[in-house]
Short mmCIF file of C-alpha atoms in Angstrom, two decimals:
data_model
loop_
_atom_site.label_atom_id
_atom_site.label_comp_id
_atom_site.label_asym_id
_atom_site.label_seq_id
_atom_site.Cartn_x
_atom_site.Cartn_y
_atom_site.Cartn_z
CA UNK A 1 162.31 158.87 86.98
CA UNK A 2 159.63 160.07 84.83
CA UNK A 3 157.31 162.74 85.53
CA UNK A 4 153.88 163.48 85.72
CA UNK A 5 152.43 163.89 82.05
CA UNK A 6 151.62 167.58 81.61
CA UNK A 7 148.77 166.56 78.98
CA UNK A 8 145.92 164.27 78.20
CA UNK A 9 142.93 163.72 76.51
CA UNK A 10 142.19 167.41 76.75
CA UNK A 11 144.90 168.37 74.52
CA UNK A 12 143.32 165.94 71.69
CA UNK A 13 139.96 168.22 72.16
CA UNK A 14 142.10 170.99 71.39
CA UNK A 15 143.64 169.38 68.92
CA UNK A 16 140.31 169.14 66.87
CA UNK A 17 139.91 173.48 67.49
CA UNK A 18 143.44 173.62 65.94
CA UNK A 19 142.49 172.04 63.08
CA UNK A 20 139.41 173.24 62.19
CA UNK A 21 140.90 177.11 62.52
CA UNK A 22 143.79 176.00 60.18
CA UNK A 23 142.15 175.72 56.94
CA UNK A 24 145.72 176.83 55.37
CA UNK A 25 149.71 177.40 56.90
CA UNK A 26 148.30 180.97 57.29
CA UNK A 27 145.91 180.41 59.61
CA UNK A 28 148.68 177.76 61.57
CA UNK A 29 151.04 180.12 61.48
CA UNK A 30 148.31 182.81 62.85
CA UNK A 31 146.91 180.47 65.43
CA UNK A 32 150.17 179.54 66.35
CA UNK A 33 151.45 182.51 67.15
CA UNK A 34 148.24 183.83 69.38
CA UNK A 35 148.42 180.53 71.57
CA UNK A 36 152.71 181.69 72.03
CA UNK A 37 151.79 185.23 73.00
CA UNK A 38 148.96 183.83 75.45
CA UNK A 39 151.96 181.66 77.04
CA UNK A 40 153.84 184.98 77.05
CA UNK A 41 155.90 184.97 73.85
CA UNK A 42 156.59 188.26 71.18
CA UNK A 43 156.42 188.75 67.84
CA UNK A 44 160.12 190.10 66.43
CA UNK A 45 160.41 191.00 62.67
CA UNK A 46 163.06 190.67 61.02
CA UNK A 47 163.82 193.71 59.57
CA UNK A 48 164.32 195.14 63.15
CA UNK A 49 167.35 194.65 64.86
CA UNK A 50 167.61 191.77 67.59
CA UNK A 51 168.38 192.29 70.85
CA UNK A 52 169.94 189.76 73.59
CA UNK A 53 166.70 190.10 75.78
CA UNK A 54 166.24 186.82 77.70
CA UNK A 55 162.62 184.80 77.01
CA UNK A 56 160.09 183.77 74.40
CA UNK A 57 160.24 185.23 70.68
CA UNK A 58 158.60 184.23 67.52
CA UNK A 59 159.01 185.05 63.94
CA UNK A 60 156.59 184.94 60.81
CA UNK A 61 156.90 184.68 57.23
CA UNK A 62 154.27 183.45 55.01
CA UNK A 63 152.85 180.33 56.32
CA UNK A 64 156.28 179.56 58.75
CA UNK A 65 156.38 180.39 62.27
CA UNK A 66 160.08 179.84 64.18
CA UNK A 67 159.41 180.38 68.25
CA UNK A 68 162.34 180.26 70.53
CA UNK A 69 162.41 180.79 74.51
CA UNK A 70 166.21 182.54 75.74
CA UNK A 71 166.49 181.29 79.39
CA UNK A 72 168.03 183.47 81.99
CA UNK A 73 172.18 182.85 82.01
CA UNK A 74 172.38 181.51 78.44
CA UNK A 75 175.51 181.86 77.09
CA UNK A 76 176.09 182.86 73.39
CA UNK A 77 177.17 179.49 72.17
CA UNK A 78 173.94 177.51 74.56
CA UNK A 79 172.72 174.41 72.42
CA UNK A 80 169.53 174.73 70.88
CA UNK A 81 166.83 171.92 71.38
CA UNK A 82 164.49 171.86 68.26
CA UNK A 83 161.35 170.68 67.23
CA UNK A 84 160.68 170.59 63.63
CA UNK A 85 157.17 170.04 61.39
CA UNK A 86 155.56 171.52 58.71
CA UNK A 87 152.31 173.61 58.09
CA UNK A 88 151.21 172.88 54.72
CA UNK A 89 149.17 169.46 53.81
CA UNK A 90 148.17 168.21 50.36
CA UNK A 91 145.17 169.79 48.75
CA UNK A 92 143.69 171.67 45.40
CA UNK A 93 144.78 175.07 44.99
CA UNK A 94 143.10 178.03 43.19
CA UNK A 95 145.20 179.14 40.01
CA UNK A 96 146.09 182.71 38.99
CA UNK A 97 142.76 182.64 36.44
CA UNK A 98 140.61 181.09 38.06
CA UNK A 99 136.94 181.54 36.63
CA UNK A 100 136.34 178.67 34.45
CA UNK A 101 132.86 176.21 33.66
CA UNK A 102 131.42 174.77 31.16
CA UNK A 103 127.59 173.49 29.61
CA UNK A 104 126.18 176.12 32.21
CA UNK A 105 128.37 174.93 35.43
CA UNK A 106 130.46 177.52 37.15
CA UNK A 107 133.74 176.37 38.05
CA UNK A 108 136.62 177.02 40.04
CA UNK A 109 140.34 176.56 38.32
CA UNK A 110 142.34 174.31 40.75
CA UNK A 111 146.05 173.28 40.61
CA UNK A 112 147.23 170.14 42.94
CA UNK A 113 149.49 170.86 45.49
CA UNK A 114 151.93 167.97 46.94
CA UNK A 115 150.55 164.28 45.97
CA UNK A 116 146.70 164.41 47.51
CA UNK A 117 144.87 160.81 47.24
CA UNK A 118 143.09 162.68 44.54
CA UNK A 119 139.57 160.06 45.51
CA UNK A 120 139.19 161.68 48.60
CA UNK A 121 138.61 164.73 47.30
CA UNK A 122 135.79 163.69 45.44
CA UNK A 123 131.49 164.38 46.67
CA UNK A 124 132.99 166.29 49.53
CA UNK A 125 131.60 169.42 50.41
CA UNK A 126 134.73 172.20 50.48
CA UNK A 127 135.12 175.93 51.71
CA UNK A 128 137.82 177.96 50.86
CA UNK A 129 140.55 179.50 52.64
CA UNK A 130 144.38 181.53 52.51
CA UNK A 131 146.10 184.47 52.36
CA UNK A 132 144.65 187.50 49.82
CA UNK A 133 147.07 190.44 49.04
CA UNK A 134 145.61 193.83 48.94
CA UNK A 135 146.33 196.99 47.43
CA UNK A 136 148.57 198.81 49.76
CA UNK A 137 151.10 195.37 50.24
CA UNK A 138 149.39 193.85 53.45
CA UNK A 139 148.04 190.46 53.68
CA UNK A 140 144.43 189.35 54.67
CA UNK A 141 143.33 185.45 56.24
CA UNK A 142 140.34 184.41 54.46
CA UNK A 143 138.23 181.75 55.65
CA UNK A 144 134.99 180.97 53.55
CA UNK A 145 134.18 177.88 55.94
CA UNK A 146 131.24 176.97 54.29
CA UNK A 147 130.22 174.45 51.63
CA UNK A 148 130.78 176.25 48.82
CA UNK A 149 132.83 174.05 46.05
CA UNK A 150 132.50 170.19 45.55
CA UNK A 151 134.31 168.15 42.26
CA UNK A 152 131.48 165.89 41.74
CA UNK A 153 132.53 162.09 41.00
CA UNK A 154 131.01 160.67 37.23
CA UNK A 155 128.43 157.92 38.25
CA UNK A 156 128.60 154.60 37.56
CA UNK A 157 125.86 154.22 35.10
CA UNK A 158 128.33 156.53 32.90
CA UNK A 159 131.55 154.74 33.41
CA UNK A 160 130.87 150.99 33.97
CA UNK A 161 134.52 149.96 33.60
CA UNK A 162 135.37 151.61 37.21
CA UNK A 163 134.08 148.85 39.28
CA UNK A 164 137.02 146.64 37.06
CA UNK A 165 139.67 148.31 36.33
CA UNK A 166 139.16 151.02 39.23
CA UNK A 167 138.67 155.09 39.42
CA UNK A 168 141.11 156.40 37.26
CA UNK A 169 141.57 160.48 37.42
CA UNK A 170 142.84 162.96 35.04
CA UNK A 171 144.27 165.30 37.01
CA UNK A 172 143.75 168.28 34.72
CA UNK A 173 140.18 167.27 33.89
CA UNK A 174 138.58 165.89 36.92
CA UNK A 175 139.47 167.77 39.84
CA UNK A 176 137.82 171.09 39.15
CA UNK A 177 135.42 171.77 41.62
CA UNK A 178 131.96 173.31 40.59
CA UNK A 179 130.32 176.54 42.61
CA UNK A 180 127.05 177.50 41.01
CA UNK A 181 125.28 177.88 37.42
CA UNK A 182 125.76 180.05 34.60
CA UNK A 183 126.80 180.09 31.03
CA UNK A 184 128.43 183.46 31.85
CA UNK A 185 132.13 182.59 33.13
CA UNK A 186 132.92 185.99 34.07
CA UNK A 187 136.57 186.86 35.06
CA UNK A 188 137.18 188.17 38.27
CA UNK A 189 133.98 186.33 39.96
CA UNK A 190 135.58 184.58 41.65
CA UNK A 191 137.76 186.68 43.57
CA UNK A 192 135.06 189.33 43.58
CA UNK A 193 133.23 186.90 45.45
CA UNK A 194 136.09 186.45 47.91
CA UNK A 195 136.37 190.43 48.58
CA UNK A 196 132.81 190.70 49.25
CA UNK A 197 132.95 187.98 52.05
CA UNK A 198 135.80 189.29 53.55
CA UNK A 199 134.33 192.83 53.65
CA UNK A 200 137.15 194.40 51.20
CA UNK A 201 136.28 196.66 48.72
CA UNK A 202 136.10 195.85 44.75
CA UNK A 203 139.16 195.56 43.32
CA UNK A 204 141.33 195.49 46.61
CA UNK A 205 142.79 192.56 45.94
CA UNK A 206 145.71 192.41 44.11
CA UNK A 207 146.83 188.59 44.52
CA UNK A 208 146.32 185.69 46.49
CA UNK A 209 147.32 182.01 47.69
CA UNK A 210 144.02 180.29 48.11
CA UNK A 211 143.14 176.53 49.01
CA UNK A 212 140.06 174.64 48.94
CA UNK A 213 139.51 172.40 52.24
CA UNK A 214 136.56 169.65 53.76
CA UNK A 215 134.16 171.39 56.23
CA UNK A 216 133.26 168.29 57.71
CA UNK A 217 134.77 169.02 61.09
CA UNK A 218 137.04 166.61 62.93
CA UNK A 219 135.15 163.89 65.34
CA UNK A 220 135.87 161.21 67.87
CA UNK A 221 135.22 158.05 65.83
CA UNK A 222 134.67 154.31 67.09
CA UNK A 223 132.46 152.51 70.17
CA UNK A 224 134.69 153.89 72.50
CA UNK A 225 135.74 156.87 70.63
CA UNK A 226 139.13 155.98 70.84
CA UNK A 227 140.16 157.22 67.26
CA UNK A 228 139.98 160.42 65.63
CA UNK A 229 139.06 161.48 62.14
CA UNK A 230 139.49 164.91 61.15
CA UNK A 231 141.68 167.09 57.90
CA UNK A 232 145.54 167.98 58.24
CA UNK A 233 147.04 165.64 60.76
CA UNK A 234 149.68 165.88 58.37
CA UNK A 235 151.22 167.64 59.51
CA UNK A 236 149.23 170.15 61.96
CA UNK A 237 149.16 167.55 64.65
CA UNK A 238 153.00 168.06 65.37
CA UNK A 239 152.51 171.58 64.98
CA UNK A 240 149.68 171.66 67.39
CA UNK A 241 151.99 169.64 69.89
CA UNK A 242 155.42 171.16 69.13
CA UNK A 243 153.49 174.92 70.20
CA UNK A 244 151.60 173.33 73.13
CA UNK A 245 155.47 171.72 74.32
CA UNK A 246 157.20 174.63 73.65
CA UNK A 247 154.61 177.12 75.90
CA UNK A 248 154.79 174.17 78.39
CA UNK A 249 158.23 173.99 78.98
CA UNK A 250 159.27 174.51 82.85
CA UNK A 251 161.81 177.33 81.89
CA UNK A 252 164.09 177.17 84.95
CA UNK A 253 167.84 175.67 84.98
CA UNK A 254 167.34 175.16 81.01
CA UNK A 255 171.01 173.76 79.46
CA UNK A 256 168.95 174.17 76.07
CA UNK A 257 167.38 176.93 73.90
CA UNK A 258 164.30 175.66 73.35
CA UNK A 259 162.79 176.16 69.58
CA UNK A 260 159.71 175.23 67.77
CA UNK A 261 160.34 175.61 63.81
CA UNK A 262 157.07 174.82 61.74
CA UNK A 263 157.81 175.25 57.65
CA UNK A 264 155.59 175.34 54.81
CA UNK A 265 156.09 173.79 51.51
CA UNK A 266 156.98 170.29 52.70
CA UNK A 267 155.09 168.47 50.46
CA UNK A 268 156.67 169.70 47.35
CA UNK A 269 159.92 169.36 48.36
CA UNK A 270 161.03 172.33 50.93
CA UNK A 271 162.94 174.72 48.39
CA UNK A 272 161.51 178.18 49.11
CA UNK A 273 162.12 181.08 52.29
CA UNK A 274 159.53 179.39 54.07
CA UNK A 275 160.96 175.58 53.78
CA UNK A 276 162.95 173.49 55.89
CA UNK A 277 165.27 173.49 52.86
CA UNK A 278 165.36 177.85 52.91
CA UNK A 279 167.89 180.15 54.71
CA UNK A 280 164.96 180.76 57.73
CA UNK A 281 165.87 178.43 60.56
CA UNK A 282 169.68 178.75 59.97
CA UNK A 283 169.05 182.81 60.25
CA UNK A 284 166.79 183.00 63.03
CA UNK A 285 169.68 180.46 64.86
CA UNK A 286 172.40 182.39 63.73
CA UNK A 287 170.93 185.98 65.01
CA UNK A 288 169.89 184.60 68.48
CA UNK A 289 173.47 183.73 69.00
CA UNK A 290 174.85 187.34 67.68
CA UNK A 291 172.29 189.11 69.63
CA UNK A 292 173.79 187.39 72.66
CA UNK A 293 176.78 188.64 71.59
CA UNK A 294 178.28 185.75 70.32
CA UNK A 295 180.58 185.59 67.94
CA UNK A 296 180.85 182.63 64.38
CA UNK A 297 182.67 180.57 67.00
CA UNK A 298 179.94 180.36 69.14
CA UNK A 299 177.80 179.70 66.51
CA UNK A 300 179.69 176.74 65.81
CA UNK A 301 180.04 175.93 69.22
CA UNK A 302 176.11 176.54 69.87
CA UNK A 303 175.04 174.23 66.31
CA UNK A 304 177.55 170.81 67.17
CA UNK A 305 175.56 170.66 70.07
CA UNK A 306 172.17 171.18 68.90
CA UNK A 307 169.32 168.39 68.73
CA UNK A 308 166.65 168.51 66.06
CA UNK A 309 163.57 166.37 66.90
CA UNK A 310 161.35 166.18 63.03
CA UNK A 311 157.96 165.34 63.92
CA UNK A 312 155.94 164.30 61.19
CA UNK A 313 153.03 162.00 60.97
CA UNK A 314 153.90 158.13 59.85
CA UNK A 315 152.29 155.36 58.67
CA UNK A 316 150.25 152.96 61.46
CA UNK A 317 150.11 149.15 59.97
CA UNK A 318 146.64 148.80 58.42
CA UNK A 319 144.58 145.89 59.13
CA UNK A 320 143.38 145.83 55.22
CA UNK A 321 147.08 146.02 53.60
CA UNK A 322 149.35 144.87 56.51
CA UNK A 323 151.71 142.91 53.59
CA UNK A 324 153.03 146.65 52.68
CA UNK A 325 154.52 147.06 56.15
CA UNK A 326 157.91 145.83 57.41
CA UNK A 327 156.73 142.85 58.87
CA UNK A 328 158.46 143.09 62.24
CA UNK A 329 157.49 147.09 62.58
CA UNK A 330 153.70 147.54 62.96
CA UNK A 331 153.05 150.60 64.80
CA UNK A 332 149.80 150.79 66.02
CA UNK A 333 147.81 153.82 66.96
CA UNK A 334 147.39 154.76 70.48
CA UNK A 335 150.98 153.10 70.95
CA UNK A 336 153.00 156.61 71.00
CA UNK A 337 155.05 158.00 69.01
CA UNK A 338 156.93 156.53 66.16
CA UNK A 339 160.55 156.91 65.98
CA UNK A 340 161.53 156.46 61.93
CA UNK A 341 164.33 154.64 60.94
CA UNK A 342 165.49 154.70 57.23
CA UNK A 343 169.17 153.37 56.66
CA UNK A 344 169.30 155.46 52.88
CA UNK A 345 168.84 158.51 55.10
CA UNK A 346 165.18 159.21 53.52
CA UNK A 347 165.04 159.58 58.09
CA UNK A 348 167.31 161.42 59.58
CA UNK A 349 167.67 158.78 62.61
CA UNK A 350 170.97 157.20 63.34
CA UNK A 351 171.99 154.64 66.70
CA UNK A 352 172.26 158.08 69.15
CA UNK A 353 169.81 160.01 68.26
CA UNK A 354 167.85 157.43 68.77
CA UNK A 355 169.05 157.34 72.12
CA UNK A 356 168.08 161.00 72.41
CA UNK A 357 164.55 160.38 71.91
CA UNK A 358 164.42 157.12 74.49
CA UNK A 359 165.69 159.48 76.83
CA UNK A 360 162.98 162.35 76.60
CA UNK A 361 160.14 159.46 76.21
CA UNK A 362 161.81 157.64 79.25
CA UNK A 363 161.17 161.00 81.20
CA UNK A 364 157.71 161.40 79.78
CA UNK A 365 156.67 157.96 80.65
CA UNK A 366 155.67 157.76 77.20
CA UNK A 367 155.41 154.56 75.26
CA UNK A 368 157.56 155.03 71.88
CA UNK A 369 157.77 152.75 68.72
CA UNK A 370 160.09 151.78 66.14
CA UNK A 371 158.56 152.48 62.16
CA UNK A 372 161.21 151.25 59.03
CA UNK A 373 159.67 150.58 55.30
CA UNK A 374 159.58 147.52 53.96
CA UNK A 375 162.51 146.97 51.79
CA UNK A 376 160.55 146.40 48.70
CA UNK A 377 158.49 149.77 48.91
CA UNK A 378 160.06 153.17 48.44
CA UNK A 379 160.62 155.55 51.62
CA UNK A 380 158.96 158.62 52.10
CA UNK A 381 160.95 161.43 53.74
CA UNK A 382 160.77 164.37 55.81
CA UNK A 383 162.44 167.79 56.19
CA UNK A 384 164.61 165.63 58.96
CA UNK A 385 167.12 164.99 56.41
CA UNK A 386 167.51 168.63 54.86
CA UNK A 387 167.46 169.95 58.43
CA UNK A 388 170.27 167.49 59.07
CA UNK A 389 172.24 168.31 55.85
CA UNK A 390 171.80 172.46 55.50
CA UNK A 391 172.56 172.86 59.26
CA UNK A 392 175.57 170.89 59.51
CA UNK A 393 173.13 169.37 63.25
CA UNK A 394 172.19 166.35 64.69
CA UNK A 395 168.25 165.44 63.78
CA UNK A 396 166.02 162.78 64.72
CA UNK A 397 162.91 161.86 62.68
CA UNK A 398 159.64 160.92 64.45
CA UNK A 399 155.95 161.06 64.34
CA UNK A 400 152.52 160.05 65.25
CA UNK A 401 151.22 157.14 63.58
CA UNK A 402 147.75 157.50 61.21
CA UNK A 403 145.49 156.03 58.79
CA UNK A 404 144.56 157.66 55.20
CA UNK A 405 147.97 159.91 54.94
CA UNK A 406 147.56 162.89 52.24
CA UNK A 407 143.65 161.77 52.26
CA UNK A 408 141.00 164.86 52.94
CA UNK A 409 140.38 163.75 55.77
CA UNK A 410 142.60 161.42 58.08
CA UNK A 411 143.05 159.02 60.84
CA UNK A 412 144.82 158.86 64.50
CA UNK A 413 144.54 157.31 68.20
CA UNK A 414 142.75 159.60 70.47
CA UNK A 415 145.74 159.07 72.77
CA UNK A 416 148.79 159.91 70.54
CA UNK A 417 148.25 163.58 70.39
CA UNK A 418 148.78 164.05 73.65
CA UNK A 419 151.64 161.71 74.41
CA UNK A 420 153.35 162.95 71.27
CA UNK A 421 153.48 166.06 72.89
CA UNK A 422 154.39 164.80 76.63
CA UNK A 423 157.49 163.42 74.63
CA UNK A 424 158.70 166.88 73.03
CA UNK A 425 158.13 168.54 76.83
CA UNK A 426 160.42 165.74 77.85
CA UNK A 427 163.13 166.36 74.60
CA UNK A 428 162.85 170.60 74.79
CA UNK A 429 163.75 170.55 78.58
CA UNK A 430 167.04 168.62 77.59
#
């Protein structure tokens, strides 16, 4: 029998917060980790040692959080019940020299990051946002949440063959946003300008990882405001859910560890300390079962019985282009989540762990549907499939369904937030 759903439409609202706080992984990872301690998690670091203390824990590096809750009476080799995503969403990033410009603009040096749909970064007004490095070897969030850059689009009158043969975009020479006047490019502005804003001193800052982002904050959209536009639904909505599941998870009688692990560097292929495709999950695992006192056969014992649930976002049929869908799987927004099936293992899914996720939706009461690629279009993937392979466990791949994937700014049902994360509630309580 199912049970009642512990969100709705409220969690969408704070959904929207989420995002607009979480101009980079940093500030995720950082707003993450407050809304765990509020639900009673702690920090660990991991150059402490690790104790077998029973409830919730949490570990950061970089733009990665891993959260984990040890129930009362679990035994060194307990299962673990994970929910995977990713922090980190395509966008422009500022390079190591950035202070650039020419015929008396002022410009900002920008490197892409992951494959953006480069258009809709065009006109937009843009802030900018990360992690600085100072002096002494700590780490600063900066958040300049203001428009401040824009990468103004040529106009028409200038390039006439665009309306024929369509915007084409160099990616070197195009995409570097202006922020003021001057013929003096000065080296250093830049990040001079940064310092001052954050209230640092000249010259503090020794290095940095810094992102451009939309301002334009995220907003109910349609005549019955059933939608909802806003920036990194890929892939901070299953973040947002998987942290809001894990700190709602009834904690008694758990067969499971429950364990929320949200990576950066995704969208450029995993391989780093803070990837799905890095040593961090497999450690974090690993030390919770020593700490228990468990020994490499309870590791093994605790890992063939662990379930991975990958929740990305996917790709809702769209009513303009519905010929480059499978043409018997058209999610739909609002319909719940999307369970993603790729035989070529681009998805992680196979026959039981599909089965698996029935099961927790069943118990949800929450509507689930099927999403495969059509056969003549190439697969994206997911960091289901490296989760899968470097962990030796059983993973599932699913998602919400949107509009406008890797655009500035994208597109979901008002509804799917919420019974995305009724559905990992369901999965983490086992």
């Amino acid at each position: 029998m199912s049970e009642p759903p512990r969100f709705d439409r409220g969690h969408t609202d704070d959904l929207m917060s989420f995002l607009t706080a979480s101009p980079s992984p940093y500030h995720a990872v950082a707003g993450s980790a407050e809304r765990l301690e509020k639900a009673g998690f702690r920090q660990v670091v991991e150059t402490d040692a690790w104790d077998g203390t029973t409830g919730g824990k949490y570990v950061l590096r970089g733009g990665a959080i891993v959260a984990w809750y040890v129930p009362e009476g679990a035994a060194p080799h307990t299962p673990f019940r994970i929910v995977g995503a990713h922090t980190d969403s395509p966008n422009l990033r500022v390079k190591p020299l950035p202070d650039t410009g020419a015929h008396g603009w002022r410009q900002v040096a920008v490197e892409i990051y992951g494959g953006p749909l480069l258009n809709s970064w065009l006109d937009r007004d843009l802030g900018l946002a990360g992690r600085v490095t100072l002096r002494d070897g700590s780490t600063r969030l900066v958040n300049v949440d203001r428009p401040l850059l824009r990468v103004p689009q040529l106009a028409i009158h200038l390039d006439r063959s665009v309306s024929a043969e369509g915007l084409k975009l160099d990616k070197q020479r195009h995409l570097q946003p202006v922020w003021g006047l001057g013929n003096d490019v000065r080296d250093g502005d830049l990040i001079a300008f940064v310092e001052e804003t954050a209230g640092l001193a000249a010259g503090e800052v020794t290095g940095w990882d810094l992102m451009v982002h939309s301002v334009e904050p995220p907003a109910y959209l349609g005549r019955d405001k059933d939608l909802v536009a806003g920036p990194r639904m890929d892939n901070l909505l299953s973040v947002h859910a998987g942290v809001a599941a894990l700190s709602a998870v009834s904690v008694g009688n758990l067969p499971s560890i429950p364990v929320l692990a949200a990576f950066d560097h995704e969208e450029n292929g995993s391989q780093s300390d803070t990837g799905a495709d890095g040593p961090l999950l497999g450690s974090v695992l690993e030390r919770s079962v020593f700490a228990r006192g468990g020994s490499y056969e309870d590791r093994a014992r605790a890992f063939a019985s662990t379930v991975c649930l990958s929740s990305d976002t996917g790709h809702a049929v769209h009513p303009n282009y519905a010929e480059r869908h499978d043409p018997t799987h058209h999610p739909r927004v609002n319909g719940g989540p999307i369970l993603k099936v790729n035989v070529n293992n681009r998805y992680a899914t196979d026959g039981s762990g599909r089965a698996v996720f029935a099961a927790a939706c069943e118990k949800a009461g929450v509507p689930f549907q099927s999403f495969v690629s059509n056969n003549s279009m190439p697969c994206g993937t997911t960091i289901g499939p490296i989760t899968a392979a470097r962990h030796g466990i059983k993973t599932v791949d699913i998602g919400a369904a949107i509009l406008s994937m890797h655009s500035a700014r994208e597109l979901c049902g008002a509804d799917d937030p919420h019974l995305l994360a009724n559905a990992l509630v369901a999965f983490l309580e086992g």
